[in-house]
Each structure stands twice: as structure tokens, then as C-alpha cells.
Tab-separated table of C-alpha atoms in Angstrom:
chain	number	residue	atom	x	y	z
A	1	UNK	CA	89.648	20.650	-17.161
A	2	UNK	CA	92.263	23.204	-15.513
A	3	UNK	CA	91.320	26.878	-14.926
A	4	UNK	CA	91.267	28.799	-18.126
A	5	UNK	CA	89.178	31.431	-19.942
A	6	UNK	CA	85.672	30.292	-20.642
A	7	UNK	CA	86.340	30.839	-24.418
A	8	UNK	CA	88.862	28.072	-24.401
A	9	UNK	CA	86.835	25.758	-22.335
A	10	UNK	CA	83.823	26.170	-24.667
A	11	UNK	CA	86.059	25.565	-27.665
A	12	UNK	CA	87.522	22.264	-25.997
A	13	UNK	CA	83.967	20.896	-25.159
A	14	UNK	CA	82.855	21.643	-28.702
A	15	UNK	CA	85.869	19.588	-29.897
A	16	UNK	CA	84.967	16.809	-27.260
A	17	UNK	CA	81.594	16.619	-28.669
A	18	UNK	CA	82.868	16.007	-32.107
A	19	UNK	CA	85.679	13.367	-31.085
A	20	UNK	CA	83.972	11.375	-28.234
A	21	UNK	CA	82.868	8.171	-29.692
A	22	UNK	CA	79.624	8.422	-27.829
A	23	UNK	CA	78.645	11.719	-29.600
A	24	UNK	CA	80.114	12.805	-32.865
A	25	UNK	CA	78.169	15.981	-33.201
A	26	UNK	CA	79.622	19.044	-34.770
A	27	UNK	CA	76.548	21.269	-34.517
A	28	UNK	CA	75.974	21.736	-30.684
A	29	UNK	CA	76.129	25.227	-29.540
A	30	UNK	CA	78.212	25.637	-26.425
A	31	UNK	CA	78.205	28.785	-24.190
A	32	UNK	CA	79.959	29.089	-20.787
A	33	UNK	CA	79.720	31.720	-18.303
A	34	UNK	CA	80.005	32.023	-14.659
A	35	UNK	CA	80.077	28.161	-13.955
A	36	UNK	CA	77.022	27.591	-16.111
A	37	UNK	CA	77.394	25.393	-19.344
A	38	UNK	CA	74.337	26.039	-21.941
A	39	UNK	CA	74.037	23.331	-24.624
A	40	UNK	CA	71.865	24.100	-27.656
A	41	UNK	CA	70.971	22.192	-30.964
A	42	UNK	CA	68.987	19.326	-32.421
A	43	UNK	CA	69.754	15.542	-32.539
A	44	UNK	CA	68.238	12.662	-33.775
A	45	UNK	CA	67.716	10.540	-30.767
A	46	UNK	CA	67.169	10.932	-26.993
A	47	UNK	CA	70.406	8.695	-26.535
A	48	UNK	CA	72.329	11.077	-28.354
A	49	UNK	CA	70.967	13.967	-26.309
A	50	UNK	CA	72.033	12.088	-23.086
A	51	UNK	CA	75.567	11.352	-24.293
A	52	UNK	CA	76.090	14.995	-25.114
A	53	UNK	CA	75.285	15.867	-21.457
A	54	UNK	CA	77.275	12.841	-20.159
A	55	UNK	CA	80.493	14.058	-21.886
A	56	UNK	CA	80.229	17.541	-20.719
A	57	UNK	CA	79.477	16.635	-17.295
A	58	UNK	CA	82.726	14.303	-17.230
A	59	UNK	CA	84.724	17.263	-18.648
A	60	UNK	CA	83.213	19.958	-16.361
A	61	UNK	CA	82.225	18.224	-13.169
A	62	UNK	CA	82.124	21.455	-11.232
A	63	UNK	CA	79.834	23.300	-13.679
A	64	UNK	CA	75.985	23.472	-13.824
A	65	UNK	CA	74.690	22.322	-17.026
A	66	UNK	CA	71.581	23.604	-18.959
A	67	UNK	CA	70.962	21.060	-21.680
A	68	UNK	CA	68.590	22.758	-24.171
A	69	UNK	CA	69.370	20.353	-26.953
A	70	UNK	CA	66.243	18.818	-28.447
A	71	UNK	CA	65.365	15.570	-30.256
A	72	UNK	CA	64.201	16.140	-33.846
A	73	UNK	CA	60.633	16.158	-34.396
A	74	UNK	CA	59.565	15.580	-38.078
A	75	UNK	CA	56.479	17.093	-39.900
A	76	UNK	CA	54.811	15.367	-42.629
A	77	UNK	CA	56.594	15.378	-46.093
A	78	UNK	CA	54.376	18.023	-47.615
A	79	UNK	CA	53.671	19.059	-51.021
A	80	UNK	CA	56.008	18.666	-53.843
A	81	UNK	CA	58.031	21.585	-55.204
A	82	UNK	CA	57.847	21.912	-59.098
A	83	UNK	CA	61.114	22.418	-60.740
A	84	UNK	CA	60.170	24.215	-63.954
B	1	UNK	CA	59.324	12.512	-62.534
B	2	UNK	CA	59.353	13.021	-58.802
B	3	UNK	CA	62.318	12.772	-56.326
B	4	UNK	CA	62.237	12.559	-52.531
B	5	UNK	CA	65.464	13.983	-50.993
B	6	UNK	CA	66.928	14.442	-47.520
B	7	UNK	CA	70.477	14.701	-45.985
B	8	UNK	CA	72.152	14.367	-42.626
B	9	UNK	CA	70.131	11.520	-41.102
B	10	UNK	CA	73.166	10.756	-38.982
B	11	UNK	CA	71.846	7.175	-38.402
B	12	UNK	CA	73.232	5.552	-35.329
B	13	UNK	CA	73.063	1.857	-33.835
B	14	UNK	CA	70.120	3.255	-31.662
B	15	UNK	CA	68.402	4.944	-34.567
B	16	UNK	CA	66.520	1.640	-35.772
B	17	UNK	CA	62.772	2.181	-36.484
B	18	UNK	CA	63.171	5.832	-36.419
B	19	UNK	CA	63.121	6.618	-40.164
B	20	UNK	CA	61.338	3.755	-42.042
B	21	UNK	CA	57.977	4.493	-40.797
B	22	UNK	CA	58.324	7.863	-42.594
B	23	UNK	CA	58.630	5.958	-45.923
B	24	UNK	CA	55.238	4.548	-45.822
B	25	UNK	CA	53.394	5.151	-49.063
B	26	UNK	CA	56.508	7.143	-50.554
B	27	UNK	CA	56.093	5.050	-53.715
B	28	UNK	CA	52.872	6.972	-54.362
B	29	UNK	CA	54.646	10.349	-53.972
B	30	UNK	CA	58.080	9.750	-55.481
B	31	UNK	CA	60.124	7.784	-57.845
B	32	UNK	CA	63.409	7.740	-55.969
B	33	UNK	CA	64.899	8.718	-52.562
B	34	UNK	CA	68.057	10.685	-52.665
B	35	UNK	CA	70.268	11.155	-49.470
B	36	UNK	CA	72.799	13.883	-49.722
B	37	UNK	CA	75.227	12.637	-47.216
B	38	UNK	CA	76.027	12.124	-43.438
B	39	UNK	CA	74.070	8.812	-43.664
B	40	UNK	CA	75.452	7.709	-40.516
B	41	UNK	CA	76.671	9.271	-37.132
B	42	UNK	CA	80.362	8.713	-37.392
B	43	UNK	CA	80.808	6.277	-40.402
B	44	UNK	CA	81.144	2.995	-38.169
B	45	UNK	CA	80.287	-0.271	-39.961
B	46	UNK	CA	77.631	-1.096	-37.532
B	47	UNK	CA	75.960	2.249	-38.015
B	48	UNK	CA	75.678	1.534	-41.692
B	49	UNK	CA	74.201	-1.955	-40.958
B	50	UNK	CA	71.693	-0.454	-38.809
B	51	UNK	CA	70.882	2.024	-41.713
B	52	UNK	CA	70.944	-0.842	-44.319
B	53	UNK	CA	68.326	-2.932	-42.137
B	54	UNK	CA	66.312	0.328	-41.945
B	55	UNK	CA	66.089	0.807	-45.676
B	56	UNK	CA	66.491	-2.649	-47.120
B	57	UNK	CA	63.323	-3.307	-49.313
B	58	UNK	CA	62.353	0.264	-49.512
B	59	UNK	CA	59.542	0.507	-52.088
B	60	UNK	CA	61.602	3.020	-54.342
B	61	UNK	CA	65.366	3.016	-55.076
B	62	UNK	CA	67.504	4.824	-52.670
B	63	UNK	CA	70.582	6.778	-53.883
B	64	UNK	CA	73.146	8.806	-51.694
B	65	UNK	CA	76.472	10.184	-51.454
B	66	UNK	CA	78.708	10.126	-48.328
B	67	UNK	CA	79.219	13.056	-46.092
B	68	UNK	CA	81.999	14.072	-43.721
B	69	UNK	CA	80.644	12.013	-40.854
B	70	UNK	CA	80.669	8.986	-42.908
B	71	UNK	CA	84.424	9.316	-43.179
B	72	UNK	CA	85.141	10.009	-39.498
B	73	UNK	CA	85.813	6.531	-38.341
B	74	UNK	CA	88.120	5.946	-41.554
B	75	UNK	CA	86.014	3.040	-42.766
B	76	UNK	CA	84.136	4.469	-45.520
B	77	UNK	CA	84.668	1.709	-47.832
B	78	UNK	CA	83.134	-0.737	-45.485
B	79	UNK	CA	80.056	1.717	-45.056
B	80	UNK	CA	79.584	1.860	-48.636
B	81	UNK	CA	79.982	-1.968	-49.167
B	82	UNK	CA	77.270	-2.575	-46.417
B	83	UNK	CA	74.856	-0.098	-47.855
B	84	UNK	CA	75.323	-1.247	-51.424
B	85	UNK	CA	74.793	-4.841	-50.288
B	86	UNK	CA	71.466	-3.674	-49.027
B	87	UNK	CA	70.408	-2.115	-52.446
B	88	UNK	CA	71.394	1.449	-51.538
B	89	UNK	CA	73.497	2.927	-54.360
B	90	UNK	CA	76.456	5.147	-53.171
B	91	UNK	CA	77.612	7.466	-55.876
B	92	UNK	CA	81.257	9.032	-55.982
B	93	UNK	CA	81.556	10.462	-59.414
B	94	UNK	CA	78.936	8.235	-60.864
B	95	UNK	CA	75.744	8.633	-62.330
B	96	UNK	CA	72.473	6.675	-61.471
B	97	UNK	CA	69.709	6.755	-64.156
B	98	UNK	CA	66.003	6.135	-63.670
B	99	UNK	CA	63.706	5.705	-66.616
B	100	UNK	CA	59.988	6.120	-66.404
B	101	UNK	CA	57.291	6.865	-68.952
B	102	UNK	CA	59.653	7.365	-71.786
B	103	UNK	CA	61.574	9.883	-69.744
B	104	UNK	CA	65.155	9.615	-68.188
B	105	UNK	CA	66.451	11.013	-64.966
B	106	UNK	CA	70.068	11.025	-64.339
B	107	UNK	CA	71.569	11.665	-60.605
B	108	UNK	CA	75.373	12.721	-60.596
B	109	UNK	CA	76.711	12.325	-57.052
B	110	UNK	CA	79.886	13.284	-55.292
B	111	UNK	CA	80.507	14.306	-51.625
B	112	UNK	CA	82.182	17.528	-52.419
B	113	UNK	CA	84.380	19.414	-50.028
B	114	UNK	CA	85.013	22.984	-48.696
B	115	UNK	CA	87.092	26.067	-49.479
B	116	UNK	CA	84.673	28.776	-49.651
B	117	UNK	CA	83.033	30.959	-52.181
B	118	UNK	CA	84.004	33.488	-54.926
B	119	UNK	CA	85.826	36.326	-53.246
B	120	UNK	CA	86.432	34.575	-49.917
B	121	UNK	CA	87.889	31.197	-50.696
B	122	UNK	CA	91.070	29.294	-50.151
B	123	UNK	CA	93.543	28.599	-52.862
B	124	UNK	CA	95.852	25.914	-54.080
B	125	UNK	CA	98.700	27.507	-52.422
B	126	UNK	CA	101.259	27.446	-49.363
B	127	UNK	CA	101.674	24.515	-47.284
B	128	UNK	CA	100.996	20.812	-48.535
B	129	UNK	CA	98.084	20.533	-46.183
B	130	UNK	CA	96.295	23.572	-47.633
B	131	UNK	CA	96.961	22.519	-51.052
B	132	UNK	CA	95.632	19.097	-50.359
B	133	UNK	CA	92.502	20.710	-48.972
B	134	UNK	CA	91.680	22.598	-51.999
B	135	UNK	CA	92.972	19.907	-54.405
B	136	UNK	CA	90.587	17.628	-52.847
B	137	UNK	CA	87.704	20.032	-53.703
B	138	UNK	CA	88.750	20.520	-57.140
B	139	UNK	CA	88.805	16.575	-57.529
B	140	UNK	CA	85.342	16.353	-56.310
B	141	UNK	CA	84.235	19.277	-58.624
B	142	UNK	CA	85.764	17.717	-61.672
B	143	UNK	CA	84.234	14.303	-60.931
B	144	UNK	CA	80.820	16.063	-60.810
B	145	UNK	CA	81.296	17.861	-64.013
B	146	UNK	CA	82.323	14.843	-65.569
B	147	UNK	CA	79.306	12.766	-64.396
B	148	UNK	CA	76.813	15.485	-65.251
B	149	UNK	CA	78.501	15.974	-68.909
B	150	UNK	CA	78.160	12.113	-69.659
B	151	UNK	CA	74.726	11.905	-68.482
B	152	UNK	CA	72.129	11.642	-71.314
B	153	UNK	CA	68.859	12.409	-69.841
B	154	UNK	CA	65.721	14.645	-69.678
B	155	UNK	CA	66.402	15.768	-66.007
B	156	UNK	CA	69.823	15.878	-64.356
B	157	UNK	CA	70.483	16.230	-60.736
B	158	UNK	CA	73.599	17.126	-59.107
B	159	UNK	CA	73.742	15.515	-55.644
B	160	UNK	CA	76.428	16.323	-53.128
B	161	UNK	CA	76.882	16.836	-49.489
B	162	UNK	CA	78.697	20.121	-49.256
B	163	UNK	CA	77.086	23.338	-50.417
B	164	UNK	CA	77.829	24.826	-53.957
B	165	UNK	CA	76.431	28.365	-53.082
B	166	UNK	CA	76.477	30.388	-49.927
B	167	UNK	CA	72.709	31.405	-50.117
B	168	UNK	CA	71.765	27.884	-48.721
B	169	UNK	CA	74.119	28.462	-45.813
B	170	UNK	CA	72.429	31.657	-44.443
B	171	UNK	CA	71.841	30.915	-40.861
B	172	UNK	CA	75.215	29.472	-40.268
B	173	UNK	CA	78.083	31.464	-38.927
B	174	UNK	CA	79.898	33.263	-41.750
B	175	UNK	CA	83.212	32.216	-40.307
B	176	UNK	CA	82.574	28.521	-41.169
B	177	UNK	CA	81.403	29.134	-44.636
B	178	UNK	CA	84.649	27.789	-46.172
B	179	UNK	CA	84.124	24.539	-44.261
B	180	UNK	CA	80.638	24.127	-45.595
B	181	UNK	CA	81.132	24.314	-49.389
B	182	UNK	CA	82.822	25.546	-52.338
B	183	UNK	CA	82.009	27.768	-55.436
B	184	UNK	CA	83.932	24.900	-57.497
B	185	UNK	CA	80.930	22.707	-57.040
B	186	UNK	CA	78.360	25.342	-58.543
B	187	UNK	CA	80.908	25.979	-61.198
B	188	UNK	CA	80.844	22.349	-62.390
B	189	UNK	CA	77.003	22.309	-62.271
B	190	UNK	CA	76.968	25.629	-64.281
B	191	UNK	CA	79.468	24.442	-66.930
B	192	UNK	CA	77.813	21.120	-67.591
B	193	UNK	CA	74.110	21.893	-66.678
B	194	UNK	CA	71.856	20.468	-64.356
B	195	UNK	CA	68.061	20.961	-63.405
B	196	UNK	CA	68.571	20.808	-59.726
B	197	UNK	CA	71.390	20.693	-57.222
B	198	UNK	CA	70.833	19.028	-53.812
B	199	UNK	CA	73.169	19.342	-50.778
B	200	UNK	CA	73.243	18.875	-46.994
B	201	UNK	CA	75.924	19.424	-44.592
B	202	UNK	CA	74.673	22.884	-43.256
B	203	UNK	CA	72.193	22.106	-40.537
B	204	UNK	CA	71.651	25.677	-39.764
B	205	UNK	CA	71.351	27.001	-43.255
B	206	UNK	CA	68.533	27.959	-45.592
B	207	UNK	CA	66.673	25.734	-48.085
B	208	UNK	CA	66.742	27.743	-51.279
B	209	UNK	CA	69.451	29.020	-53.421
B	210	UNK	CA	70.513	29.302	-57.077
B	211	UNK	CA	73.942	29.042	-58.786
B	212	UNK	CA	75.298	31.791	-60.616
B	213	UNK	CA	74.253	30.105	-63.930
B	214	UNK	CA	70.603	29.899	-62.571
B	215	UNK	CA	70.354	26.226	-61.420
B	216	UNK	CA	67.982	25.818	-58.487
B	217	UNK	CA	69.789	24.780	-55.313
B	218	UNK	CA	68.130	23.129	-52.456
B	219	UNK	CA	69.597	22.370	-48.885
B	220	UNK	CA	67.813	19.081	-47.799
B	221	UNK	CA	69.700	18.671	-44.516
B	222	UNK	CA	66.869	17.172	-42.314
B	223	UNK	CA	67.255	19.931	-39.577
B	224	UNK	CA	66.736	22.557	-42.394
B	225	UNK	CA	63.714	20.893	-43.939
B	226	UNK	CA	62.278	19.529	-40.716
B	227	UNK	CA	60.647	16.745	-42.584
B	228	UNK	CA	61.763	13.058	-43.454
B	229	UNK	CA	62.114	14.318	-47.036
B	230	UNK	CA	61.160	16.991	-49.560
B	231	UNK	CA	59.841	16.077	-52.871
B	232	UNK	CA	60.654	17.848	-56.039
B	233	UNK	CA	58.817	17.434	-59.189
B	234	UNK	CA	59.947	18.071	-62.796
B	235	UNK	CA	57.670	19.672	-65.101
B	236	UNK	CA	54.206	20.726	-64.504
B	237	UNK	CA	52.843	18.226	-66.841
B	238	UNK	CA	54.597	15.256	-65.360
B	239	UNK	CA	52.010	14.297	-62.958
B	240	UNK	CA	53.429	15.970	-59.896
B	241	UNK	CA	50.291	14.928	-57.915
B	242	UNK	CA	50.844	11.783	-55.815
B	243	UNK	CA	49.299	8.788	-57.080
B	244	UNK	CA	46.401	8.944	-54.867
B	245	UNK	CA	45.507	12.569	-56.022
B	246	UNK	CA	46.185	11.749	-59.724
B	247	UNK	CA	43.812	8.721	-59.243
B	248	UNK	CA	41.108	10.834	-57.663
B	249	UNK	CA	41.442	13.452	-60.550
B	250	UNK	CA	41.058	10.736	-63.084
B	251	UNK	CA	37.966	9.167	-61.409
B	252	UNK	CA	36.454	12.692	-60.978
B	253	UNK	CA	36.882	13.426	-64.752
B	254	UNK	CA	35.480	10.107	-65.867
B	255	UNK	CA	38.422	9.298	-68.217
B	256	UNK	CA	40.609	6.263	-68.140
B	257	UNK	CA	44.074	6.419	-66.461
B	258	UNK	CA	46.811	6.430	-69.159
């Protein structure tokens, strides 16, 4: 990715994470500052978390990547809500 | 009657085995499982097949609507065919009716679409693309209203992917609210009546809201509820306890189960 303001780079990364067939995620937070990319969000599987980092690394090979995306951990279903 | 509901499970080909285990014993806690859209990662048929394999033979009926992710690969018809072949009912303007103990529960489902909420919404105006966007939401809201209106049941649920109210979007960035739902969906619910409206789509949203007409709205997106499903029960006298608890109560009271 050629030299451009970080705001545009972040937007392009966000778009790539939506469009790349390995990922298809819309809800990943992307922050870029001083050569550091920070990724945040929650995904269903470890494979998807890894794919996100792969896509970003291919796009921005010169940037450091901080992958704070986590994998969903589900609690028990819990008590029912009564709808009056 | 009891329903279990979730949305946004985003099932991929690598997701096999991650959800079915959470349905262990669900038949003792709910009468139907509703999935409010984004069943698959990007709407590829092999993802639908993985989900079909995961849910086939579930102990209670599974009923859903598609979400935006389910349309991304532009193979939504194949996705629906695969899921329905496995016994999962997908609604788009139709109603699913469940009968139990002399009561009827009707679920009217549509995907819905965006456009925003009263005071800050798009209009059927301008370029063809903009008109198409808003008309798509109108069509879905009309289908939802028609399905609810035709449902003859003791309890009616509106099931959709997009949000009908902004309350359940709190936590999402305001700038994207128009892409997350539309007041037209709430209007359809309020004009025809429903006991509960369920939606997904807004992963960073809030769980609870209410339509302007007073219908409870619940965002059951999996990242919001943090559980494999939430259970909603209609009527305090309807046996909201799970079967094990109810059996325990009956045994403790010494009366016969009826």
C-alpha cells in the first residue's frame, strides 16, 4: 500500500477485511498510528482471527501488528426472560 | 411457550462442532430455536452445508431469517435450499406456527434492511441507487407487516436481522445507524401488533429496547448476548421453568404432572 494518510489506510484495511474471502468480517476495529496497526474485535473461531492478521500483514508488510481480536467465549444460556 | 433466540453465528466451514454442543438439553428449556440472520460467514453454500450438518436433527424446530452476510456470495437461494433440506426453516415474509398445549405461537420473519430512524433517515428520493436502497426496506417492512397481520396466534414474534429501533444499537457508532436498521420495521410491528421483536446485526449494540408502540425489542446477536442463545417465555403461567425445574416442583408438591 503506497504512502497515504493513516485514516485512508485504516479504511482500506477495514474494507479488505470485509472483501477478502478468507475473512468476511465487518466489525473489526482498525487503528493505525506511527507504523503500528491495532486490531480489535471478537470472532467465532481461531482460524478467522489468524486470517485477519494474515490479510493485514499482506497489505501492510512494513507495519507492526497488534492483534487484539479475541475468539468468542460463550457463557451458559441463563434464565429465561418472561415477556408479559 | 418458550423460545430460544440468537443471531450472527457467522458459521464457516471451520466452525463444525462449535455450536451443536450448546444445544444439549435445549428441548427441556425451549420449544423452538430462532436465528435472526447472519447464519453463515459470507453466504457460501459450503458454509450453509456446514451449518446444516451442525443443526440437522436438532431436538427442537430451528427457524431463521437471512442476514446481510448470507447474501455476500450472491448465492442466497442455494444457502436457503441447503438449510431447508436439513430441516431448518428460513422465512422471508412467511410465518412459522408452533402449537403446544392448546396455544399457538407465530413467528413472522424478514431480513429487513437499513435506512435509519425517525428524524435521521434516508428517503425514497434522488438517485436510482438511493431509491432502491430505501424501497428495499419498504418492501421488507411491508412483508413483515403482512405476515404479522395474517398470523392467527396467541403469541406473535417478529424476527428480523436488521434493527427496528435505535435503542438496541447503543454501543455502535452513531454514524452507521442507517446501515443497521430502519424505523419502517418498528412501524410494521406496531401497526400489526406483535408480542416480541427480535433482531441481530448490531454486534456492538445493546440487548433491550422497545418500539414506539410498546413492543419489547431484543438484540440477540451472539456478541451482544454472550451466550449460545437467550430464552424468552410468554406468560408467567406458561411454565417458564425448564422441564427439569418444573418436574422438580411437581415432585416437591406431591401433585401429578398435567
